[in-house]
Amino acid sequence: MANQVKTIGVLTSGGDAPGMNAAIRAVVRTAIHKGMKVKGIMRGYAGLLQEEIVDMDSTSVSDIIHRGGTILYTARCQEFMTIEGQKKGAEICRKNNIDGIVVIGGDGSFRGAGKLSALGINTIGLPGTIDLDIACTDYTIGFDTAVNTAMEAIDKVRDTSTSHERCSIIEVMGRNAGYIALWCGFANGAEDILLPERYDGDEQSLINRIIDNRKRGKKHHIIINAEGIGHSSSMARRIEAATGIETRATILGHMQRGGAPTCKDRVYASIMGARAVELLNEGKSNRIVGYKHGEYVDFDIQEALAMTKDIPEDQYQISKMLVR
């Protein structure tokens, strides 16, 4: 049984995601409700090693639930990947009377959380990433906002693409995961969806479909390209050379990380934040809060990191039927 937690630290690490502030707010207010103290750790593990630690109360998290990004800021930290850095982080926690930490981030952040847990600091992870690539959960904080941001942008590109009778390649984020691309492919009625998990590199088939669709009277051709495939600009040049159809690449980039979180991201992140504090209050450690089959659940960090995730085959097959 892990030690009873009296003071909780909360940090955000890795890429920012809309809804992180909602999770921070829930952690702080739930902890205070349960009689715990809360400290905010600025700039992730890098800030922990620099002792950028501030006291937090209910006022600290007022009027943040609607804001994108993270009020605690975020960074990546090479030093914390070393044993020396991890031991230093645990000692700084003890120095500041932090006996439990809520880590909001992705798989790299969870590895760090697992190391802190092994060094005696109770840790709970919350899946904060727009990529939806955490295997133990069907939902990650920020995905819903990011995919809606991308969807709205793609609708706008479609308008101008149709006006000019162009082919448009629109690249969305997701690292090596194709979930944003798949969802936008569905939602935007794309003619082609290129997913890292499925793309075979057959560009000629793509070119043939563009030509066939133009012959059938299509005035535009929207290709959603995932970040894990990339090279959208060079792909556009090759397609234009092969088809004679003006082809433009649009890389949506980090706009997908920003903006006010959707209702779903605010609510789910809040519930996850509260659940993280409840787990610490129960004496739990080395856990990740997830959402599976409509329920909020938790997993051992090492078990969660060993899990794998793939694009659902049924969704992929439906996407193939709906495009063209």
mmCIF file of C-alpha atoms in Angstrom:
data_model
loop_
_atom_site.group_PDB
_atom_site.id
_atom_site.type_symbol
_atom_site.label_atom_id
_atom_site.label_comp_id
_atom_site.label_asym_id
_atom_site.label_seq_id
_atom_site.Cartn_x
_atom_site.Cartn_y
_atom_site.Cartn_z
ATOM 1 C CA MET A 1 0.000 0.000 0.000
ATOM 2 C CA ALA A 2 1.396 3.403 -0.997
ATOM 3 C CA ASN A 3 1.786 6.110 1.656
ATOM 4 C CA GLN A 4 -1.107 8.450 2.417
ATOM 5 C CA VAL A 5 -0.917 11.554 0.291
ATOM 6 C CA LYS A 6 -1.210 14.951 1.950
ATOM 7 C CA THR A 7 0.240 17.244 -0.731
ATOM 8 C CA ILE A 8 -0.342 16.760 -4.451
ATOM 9 C CA GLY A 9 1.786 18.169 -7.239
ATOM 10 C CA VAL A 10 0.324 18.557 -10.713
ATOM 11 C CA LEU A 11 2.241 19.029 -13.952
ATOM 12 C CA THR A 12 1.669 18.968 -17.693
ATOM 13 C CA SER A 13 4.316 17.447 -19.911
ATOM 14 C CA GLY A 14 4.989 16.935 -23.615
ATOM 15 C CA GLY A 15 2.715 18.454 -26.240
ATOM 16 C CA ASP A 16 -0.076 20.688 -24.969
ATOM 17 C CA ALA A 17 -3.691 19.687 -25.533
ATOM 18 C CA PRO A 18 -7.003 21.549 -25.131
ATOM 19 C CA GLY A 19 -8.646 20.408 -21.915
ATOM 20 C CA MET A 20 -5.456 20.255 -19.858
ATOM 21 C CA ASN A 21 -6.594 23.319 -17.911
ATOM 22 C CA ALA A 22 -9.898 21.621 -17.132
ATOM 23 C CA ALA A 23 -7.958 18.660 -15.720
ATOM 24 C CA ILE A 24 -5.685 20.933 -13.664
ATOM 25 C CA ARG A 25 -8.733 22.744 -12.262
ATOM 26 C CA ALA A 26 -10.375 19.466 -11.288
ATOM 27 C CA VAL A 27 -7.206 18.177 -9.609
ATOM 28 C CA VAL A 28 -6.806 21.342 -7.550
ATOM 29 C CA ARG A 29 -10.412 21.695 -6.434
ATOM 30 C CA THR A 30 -10.945 17.992 -5.748
ATOM 31 C CA ALA A 31 -7.757 17.830 -3.682
ATOM 32 C CA ILE A 32 -8.746 20.889 -1.642
ATOM 33 C CA HIS A 33 -12.196 19.391 -1.083
ATOM 34 C CA LYS A 34 -10.502 16.293 0.362
ATOM 35 C CA GLY A 35 -8.267 18.326 2.649
ATOM 36 C CA MET A 36 -5.069 18.055 0.630
ATOM 37 C CA LYS A 37 -2.638 20.773 -0.333
ATOM 38 C CA VAL A 38 -1.780 21.333 -4.002
ATOM 39 C CA LYS A 39 1.363 22.574 -5.684
ATOM 40 C CA GLY A 40 1.656 23.418 -9.359
ATOM 41 C CA ILE A 41 4.850 22.308 -11.071
ATOM 42 C CA MET A 42 5.682 24.609 -13.966
ATOM 43 C CA ARG A 43 7.050 23.392 -17.318
ATOM 44 C CA GLY A 44 6.733 19.679 -16.683
ATOM 45 C CA TYR A 45 9.662 17.600 -15.494
ATOM 46 C CA ALA A 46 12.057 20.365 -16.524
ATOM 47 C CA GLY A 47 10.346 22.707 -14.076
ATOM 48 C CA LEU A 48 10.406 20.017 -11.387
ATOM 49 C CA LEU A 49 14.188 19.726 -11.690
ATOM 50 C CA GLN A 50 14.478 23.528 -11.523
ATOM 51 C CA GLU A 51 12.105 23.642 -8.536
ATOM 52 C CA GLU A 52 9.618 25.861 -10.341
ATOM 53 C CA ILE A 53 6.893 24.959 -7.859
ATOM 54 C CA VAL A 54 4.012 27.194 -6.743
ATOM 55 C CA ASP A 55 1.223 26.826 -4.214
ATOM 56 C CA MET A 56 -2.243 26.519 -5.738
ATOM 57 C CA ASP A 57 -5.710 27.138 -4.371
ATOM 58 C CA SER A 58 -9.213 27.408 -5.800
ATOM 59 C CA THR A 59 -8.555 30.938 -7.012
ATOM 60 C CA SER A 60 -5.476 29.736 -8.913
ATOM 61 C CA VAL A 61 -7.726 27.798 -11.282
ATOM 62 C CA SER A 62 -10.600 30.252 -11.618
ATOM 63 C CA ASP A 63 -11.648 31.084 -15.187
ATOM 64 C CA ILE A 64 -9.340 28.565 -16.880
ATOM 65 C CA ILE A 65 -11.682 25.737 -17.881
ATOM 66 C CA HIS A 66 -12.465 27.417 -21.209
ATOM 67 C CA ARG A 67 -8.850 28.200 -22.106
ATOM 68 C CA GLY A 68 -6.701 26.125 -24.438
ATOM 69 C CA GLY A 69 -3.105 25.209 -23.668
ATOM 70 C CA THR A 70 -1.942 24.798 -20.092
ATOM 71 C CA ILE A 71 -1.516 27.428 -17.388
ATOM 72 C CA LEU A 72 1.351 25.352 -15.971
ATOM 73 C CA TYR A 73 3.181 25.474 -19.309
ATOM 74 C CA THR A 74 4.902 22.415 -20.704
ATOM 75 C CA ALA A 75 8.297 21.267 -21.876
ATOM 76 C CA ARG A 76 10.265 18.160 -22.729
ATOM 77 C CA CYS A 77 13.192 17.252 -20.495
ATOM 78 C CA GLN A 78 16.145 15.117 -21.555
ATOM 79 C CA GLU A 79 17.663 15.212 -18.070
ATOM 80 C CA PHE A 80 14.636 13.501 -16.559
ATOM 81 C CA MET A 81 15.206 10.532 -18.864
ATOM 82 C CA THR A 82 18.356 9.711 -16.851
ATOM 83 C CA ILE A 83 18.434 7.846 -13.539
ATOM 84 C CA GLU A 84 20.203 10.814 -11.968
ATOM 85 C CA GLY A 85 17.490 13.196 -13.153
ATOM 86 C CA GLN A 86 14.733 10.938 -11.851
ATOM 87 C CA LYS A 87 16.365 10.638 -8.430
ATOM 88 C CA LYS A 88 16.823 14.401 -8.324
ATOM 89 C CA GLY A 89 13.138 14.871 -9.171
ATOM 90 C CA ALA A 90 12.060 12.523 -6.373
ATOM 91 C CA GLU A 91 14.283 14.328 -3.872
ATOM 92 C CA ILE A 92 12.854 17.702 -4.905
ATOM 93 C CA CYS A 93 9.360 16.306 -4.375
ATOM 94 C CA ARG A 94 10.301 15.215 -0.860
ATOM 95 C CA LYS A 95 11.987 18.546 -0.168
ATOM 96 C CA ASN A 96 8.728 20.311 -1.072
ATOM 97 C CA ASN A 97 6.591 17.785 0.862
ATOM 98 C CA ILE A 98 5.010 16.540 -2.372
ATOM 99 C CA ASP A 99 4.059 12.915 -1.808
ATOM 100 C CA GLY A 100 1.784 12.503 -4.831
ATOM 101 C CA ILE A 101 1.887 13.813 -8.385
ATOM 102 C CA VAL A 102 -0.698 13.952 -11.169
ATOM 103 C CA VAL A 103 1.056 13.889 -14.534
ATOM 104 C CA ILE A 104 -0.974 15.071 -17.533
ATOM 105 C CA GLY A 105 0.635 14.079 -20.816
ATOM 106 C CA GLY A 106 1.401 11.256 -23.212
ATOM 107 C CA ASP A 107 3.348 8.009 -23.142
ATOM 108 C CA GLY A 108 6.716 9.682 -22.553
ATOM 109 C CA SER A 109 5.282 11.551 -19.590
ATOM 110 C CA PHE A 110 3.912 8.291 -18.198
ATOM 111 C CA ARG A 111 7.323 6.661 -18.337
ATOM 112 C CA GLY A 112 8.602 9.480 -16.150
ATOM 113 C CA ALA A 113 5.653 9.039 -13.806
ATOM 114 C CA GLY A 114 6.450 5.354 -13.482
ATOM 115 C CA LYS A 115 10.030 6.169 -12.518
ATOM 116 C CA LEU A 116 8.860 8.584 -9.813
ATOM 117 C CA SER A 117 6.491 5.943 -8.474
ATOM 118 C CA ALA A 118 9.357 3.449 -8.212
ATOM 119 C CA LEU A 119 11.252 6.067 -6.196
ATOM 120 C CA GLY A 120 8.455 6.406 -3.659
ATOM 121 C CA ILE A 121 6.402 9.315 -5.061
ATOM 122 C CA ASN A 122 2.787 8.290 -5.620
ATOM 123 C CA THR A 123 1.907 9.018 -9.234
ATOM 124 C CA ILE A 124 -1.229 9.044 -11.358
ATOM 125 C CA GLY A 125 -1.199 9.764 -15.095
ATOM 126 C CA LEU A 126 -3.909 11.448 -17.169
ATOM 127 C CA PRO A 127 -3.855 10.930 -20.966
ATOM 128 C CA GLY A 128 -3.347 14.406 -22.399
ATOM 129 C CA THR A 129 -2.606 14.256 -26.120
ATOM 130 C CA ILE A 130 -4.440 15.255 -29.277
ATOM 131 C CA ASP A 131 -3.118 12.143 -31.039
ATOM 132 C CA LEU A 132 -5.454 9.585 -29.359
ATOM 133 C CA ASP A 133 -2.495 7.195 -29.380
ATOM 134 C CA ILE A 134 -2.574 5.989 -25.753
ATOM 135 C CA ALA A 135 -3.449 2.307 -26.053
ATOM 136 C CA CYS A 136 -5.245 1.846 -22.721
ATOM 137 C CA THR A 137 -7.942 4.451 -23.376
ATOM 138 C CA ASP A 138 -10.591 5.225 -25.964
ATOM 139 C CA TYR A 139 -10.340 8.941 -25.157
ATOM 140 C CA THR A 140 -7.433 11.317 -24.655
ATOM 141 C CA ILE A 141 -7.702 14.892 -23.447
ATOM 142 C CA GLY A 142 -7.578 17.276 -26.410
ATOM 143 C CA PHE A 143 -8.446 14.925 -29.259
ATOM 144 C CA ASP A 144 -12.038 16.065 -29.596
ATOM 145 C CA THR A 145 -11.070 19.736 -29.816
ATOM 146 C CA ALA A 146 -8.204 19.060 -32.214
ATOM 147 C CA VAL A 147 -10.301 16.999 -34.607
ATOM 148 C CA ASN A 148 -13.070 19.615 -34.605
ATOM 149 C CA THR A 149 -10.525 22.373 -35.283
ATOM 150 C CA ALA A 150 -9.117 20.368 -38.183
ATOM 151 C CA MET A 151 -12.586 19.562 -39.524
ATOM 152 C CA GLU A 152 -13.584 23.228 -39.617
ATOM 153 C CA ALA A 153 -10.341 24.201 -41.358
ATOM 154 C CA ILE A 154 -10.748 21.459 -43.959
ATOM 155 C CA ASP A 155 -14.294 22.642 -44.716
ATOM 156 C CA LYS A 156 -12.836 26.054 -45.535
ATOM 157 C CA VAL A 157 -10.113 24.601 -47.740
ATOM 158 C CA ARG A 158 -12.739 22.572 -49.573
ATOM 159 C CA ASP A 159 -14.633 25.758 -50.458
ATOM 160 C CA THR A 160 -11.671 27.361 -52.174
ATOM 161 C CA SER A 161 -10.504 24.066 -53.645
ATOM 162 C CA THR A 162 -13.893 23.627 -55.326
ATOM 163 C CA SER A 163 -13.897 27.205 -56.616
ATOM 164 C CA HIS A 164 -10.555 26.650 -58.336
ATOM 165 C CA GLU A 165 -11.250 23.001 -59.269
ATOM 166 C CA ARG A 166 -8.115 21.903 -57.468
ATOM 167 C CA CYS A 167 -6.818 18.836 -55.753
ATOM 168 C CA SER A 168 -5.977 19.641 -52.118
ATOM 169 C CA ILE A 169 -3.761 17.639 -49.811
ATOM 170 C CA ILE A 170 -4.466 18.627 -46.228
ATOM 171 C CA GLU A 171 -2.012 17.370 -43.630
ATOM 172 C CA VAL A 172 -3.246 16.912 -40.081
ATOM 173 C CA MET A 173 -1.330 16.154 -36.893
ATOM 174 C CA GLY A 174 -1.166 12.901 -34.952
ATOM 175 C CA ARG A 175 2.508 11.869 -34.942
ATOM 176 C CA ASN A 176 2.516 8.224 -36.063
ATOM 177 C CA ALA A 177 -1.188 7.717 -35.383
ATOM 178 C CA GLY A 178 -3.887 8.308 -37.976
ATOM 179 C CA TYR A 179 -6.912 8.988 -35.780
ATOM 180 C CA ILE A 180 -7.249 12.697 -36.581
ATOM 181 C CA ALA A 181 -6.875 11.907 -40.281
ATOM 182 C CA LEU A 182 -9.439 9.101 -40.129
ATOM 183 C CA TRP A 183 -12.027 11.153 -38.266
ATOM 184 C CA CYS A 184 -11.572 14.144 -40.554
ATOM 185 C CA GLY A 185 -11.781 11.866 -43.567
ATOM 186 C CA PHE A 186 -15.204 10.769 -42.388
ATOM 187 C CA ALA A 187 -16.409 14.172 -41.206
ATOM 188 C CA ASN A 188 -15.180 16.160 -44.217
ATOM 189 C CA GLY A 189 -16.201 13.666 -46.878
ATOM 190 C CA ALA A 190 -12.667 13.357 -48.217
ATOM 191 C CA GLU A 191 -11.946 11.564 -51.452
ATOM 192 C CA ASP A 192 -8.856 9.907 -49.976
ATOM 193 C CA ILE A 193 -7.520 9.317 -46.449
ATOM 194 C CA LEU A 194 -3.860 8.419 -45.968
ATOM 195 C CA LEU A 195 -3.157 6.711 -42.644
ATOM 196 C CA PRO A 196 0.306 5.676 -41.370
ATOM 197 C CA GLU A 197 -1.206 2.406 -40.127
ATOM 198 C CA ARG A 198 -2.534 1.466 -43.577
ATOM 199 C CA TYR A 199 -0.849 3.472 -46.363
ATOM 200 C CA ASP A 200 1.117 1.250 -48.730
ATOM 201 C CA GLY A 201 2.867 4.065 -50.578
ATOM 202 C CA ASP A 202 1.033 3.339 -53.843
ATOM 203 C CA GLU A 203 0.902 6.911 -55.135
ATOM 204 C CA GLN A 204 -0.020 5.780 -58.630
ATOM 205 C CA SER A 205 -3.349 4.402 -57.403
ATOM 206 C CA LEU A 206 -3.997 7.757 -55.775
ATOM 207 C CA ILE A 207 -3.218 9.540 -59.052
ATOM 208 C CA ASN A 208 -5.488 7.173 -60.986
ATOM 209 C CA ARG A 209 -8.402 7.905 -58.631
ATOM 210 C CA ILE A 210 -7.910 11.642 -59.039
ATOM 211 C CA ILE A 211 -7.984 11.313 -62.826
ATOM 212 C CA ASP A 212 -11.026 9.010 -62.771
ATOM 213 C CA ASN A 213 -12.922 11.340 -60.449
ATOM 214 C CA ARG A 214 -12.202 14.327 -62.681
ATOM 215 C CA LYS A 215 -13.554 12.383 -65.642
ATOM 216 C CA ARG A 216 -16.724 11.705 -63.636
ATOM 217 C CA GLY A 217 -17.188 15.423 -63.128
ATOM 218 C CA LYS A 218 -15.651 15.929 -59.672
ATOM 219 C CA LYS A 219 -14.656 19.583 -59.237
ATOM 220 C CA HIS A 220 -12.249 18.953 -56.391
ATOM 221 C CA HIS A 221 -10.329 16.113 -54.755
ATOM 222 C CA ILE A 222 -9.645 16.322 -51.017
ATOM 223 C CA ILE A 223 -6.871 14.132 -49.625
ATOM 224 C CA ILE A 224 -6.448 13.994 -45.845
ATOM 225 C CA ASN A 225 -2.828 13.127 -45.159
ATOM 226 C CA ALA A 226 -1.625 12.129 -41.684
ATOM 227 C CA GLU A 227 1.486 13.672 -40.164
ATOM 228 C CA GLY A 228 3.028 10.212 -39.868
ATOM 229 C CA ILE A 229 3.167 10.045 -43.664
ATOM 230 C CA GLY A 230 3.952 13.703 -44.260
ATOM 231 C CA HIS A 231 5.738 15.082 -47.335
ATOM 232 C CA SER A 232 2.506 16.732 -48.471
ATOM 233 C CA SER A 233 4.198 19.488 -50.493
ATOM 234 C CA SER A 234 6.340 17.117 -52.541
ATOM 235 C CA MET A 235 3.358 14.803 -52.976
ATOM 236 C CA ALA A 236 1.326 17.720 -54.325
ATOM 237 C CA ARG A 237 4.017 18.540 -56.878
ATOM 238 C CA ARG A 238 4.141 14.946 -58.115
ATOM 239 C CA ILE A 239 0.343 14.681 -58.366
ATOM 240 C CA GLU A 240 0.088 17.942 -60.319
ATOM 241 C CA ALA A 241 2.833 16.809 -62.704
ATOM 242 C CA ALA A 242 1.121 13.446 -63.269
ATOM 243 C CA THR A 243 -2.471 14.672 -63.595
ATOM 244 C CA GLY A 244 -2.197 18.208 -64.938
ATOM 245 C CA ILE A 245 -4.613 19.242 -62.156
ATOM 246 C CA GLU A 246 -3.545 22.133 -59.947
ATOM 247 C CA THR A 247 -2.691 20.599 -56.593
ATOM 248 C CA ARG A 248 -2.028 22.451 -53.345
ATOM 249 C CA ALA A 249 -0.777 21.247 -49.972
ATOM 250 C CA THR A 250 -2.085 22.741 -46.752
ATOM 251 C CA ILE A 251 -0.383 21.759 -43.499
ATOM 252 C CA LEU A 252 -2.673 22.647 -40.602
ATOM 253 C CA GLY A 253 0.063 22.290 -38.001
ATOM 254 C CA HIS A 254 -0.120 23.548 -34.438
ATOM 255 C CA MET A 255 -3.429 25.362 -34.819
ATOM 256 C CA GLN A 256 -4.859 21.938 -33.938
ATOM 257 C CA ARG A 257 -3.357 22.177 -30.450
ATOM 258 C CA GLY A 258 -4.909 25.551 -29.659
ATOM 259 C CA GLY A 259 -8.317 27.046 -29.101
ATOM 260 C CA ALA A 260 -11.029 26.700 -26.490
ATOM 261 C CA PRO A 261 -11.684 23.043 -25.618
ATOM 262 C CA THR A 262 -14.970 21.480 -26.649
ATOM 263 C CA CYS A 263 -17.616 20.554 -24.095
ATOM 264 C CA LYS A 264 -16.482 16.923 -24.272
ATOM 265 C CA ASP A 265 -12.862 17.790 -23.531
ATOM 266 C CA ARG A 266 -13.874 20.032 -20.626
ATOM 267 C CA VAL A 267 -16.158 17.426 -19.046
ATOM 268 C CA TYR A 268 -14.069 14.293 -19.624
ATOM 269 C CA ALA A 269 -10.852 16.031 -18.525
ATOM 270 C CA SER A 270 -12.575 17.277 -15.366
ATOM 271 C CA ILE A 271 -13.830 13.821 -14.453
ATOM 272 C CA MET A 272 -10.388 12.318 -15.107
ATOM 273 C CA GLY A 273 -8.724 14.985 -12.967
ATOM 274 C CA ALA A 274 -11.085 14.311 -10.083
ATOM 275 C CA ARG A 275 -10.581 10.559 -10.454
ATOM 276 C CA ALA A 276 -6.787 10.995 -10.278
ATOM 277 C CA VAL A 277 -7.096 12.708 -6.891
ATOM 278 C CA GLU A 278 -9.480 10.016 -5.666
ATOM 279 C CA LEU A 279 -6.945 7.337 -6.565
ATOM 280 C CA LEU A 280 -4.195 9.155 -4.672
ATOM 281 C CA ASN A 281 -6.534 9.586 -1.731
ATOM 282 C CA GLU A 282 -7.132 5.824 -1.790
ATOM 283 C CA GLY A 283 -3.381 5.250 -1.525
ATOM 284 C CA LYS A 284 -3.012 4.180 -5.171
ATOM 285 C CA SER A 285 0.081 4.879 -7.236
ATOM 286 C CA ASN A 286 1.596 4.037 -10.622
ATOM 287 C CA ARG A 287 -1.798 4.225 -12.367
ATOM 288 C CA ILE A 288 -3.141 5.802 -15.553
ATOM 289 C CA VAL A 289 -6.742 6.978 -15.709
ATOM 290 C CA GLY A 290 -8.464 5.928 -18.916
ATOM 291 C CA TYR A 291 -11.873 5.762 -20.546
ATOM 292 C CA LYS A 292 -12.954 2.386 -21.922
ATOM 293 C CA HIS A 293 -16.364 1.242 -23.148
ATOM 294 C CA GLY A 294 -18.107 4.216 -21.588
ATOM 295 C CA GLU A 295 -16.493 3.947 -18.161
ATOM 296 C CA TYR A 296 -13.613 5.708 -16.399
ATOM 297 C CA VAL A 297 -11.042 3.095 -15.422
ATOM 298 C CA ASP A 298 -7.408 2.933 -14.354
ATOM 299 C CA PHE A 299 -4.433 0.790 -15.347
ATOM 300 C CA ASP A 300 -0.968 0.022 -14.046
ATOM 301 C CA ILE A 301 1.439 2.343 -15.884
ATOM 302 C CA GLN A 302 3.784 -0.394 -17.068
ATOM 303 C CA GLU A 303 0.895 -2.560 -18.242
ATOM 304 C CA ALA A 304 -0.630 0.402 -20.066
ATOM 305 C CA LEU A 305 2.645 1.276 -21.797
ATOM 306 C CA ALA A 306 2.996 -2.335 -22.984
ATOM 307 C CA MET A 307 -0.401 -2.226 -24.695
ATOM 308 C CA THR A 308 -0.661 -1.596 -28.437
ATOM 309 C CA LYS A 309 -3.305 0.231 -30.411
ATOM 310 C CA ASP A 310 -4.357 0.228 -34.045
ATOM 311 C CA ILE A 311 -6.957 1.898 -36.232
ATOM 312 C CA PRO A 312 -10.197 -0.111 -35.796
ATOM 313 C CA GLU A 313 -10.487 -2.284 -38.883
ATOM 314 C CA ASP A 314 -14.256 -1.811 -39.176
ATOM 315 C CA GLN A 315 -13.847 1.985 -39.189
ATOM 316 C CA TYR A 316 -11.094 1.747 -41.790
ATOM 317 C CA GLN A 317 -13.217 -0.441 -44.068
ATOM 318 C CA ILE A 318 -16.186 1.916 -43.748
ATOM 319 C CA SER A 319 -13.932 4.852 -44.632
ATOM 320 C CA LYS A 320 -12.868 3.040 -47.811
ATOM 321 C CA MET A 321 -16.503 2.547 -48.813
ATOM 322 C CA LEU A 322 -17.415 6.194 -48.205
ATOM 323 C CA VAL A 323 -14.550 7.893 -50.046
ATOM 324 C CA ARG A 324 -14.344 8.505 -53.808
#
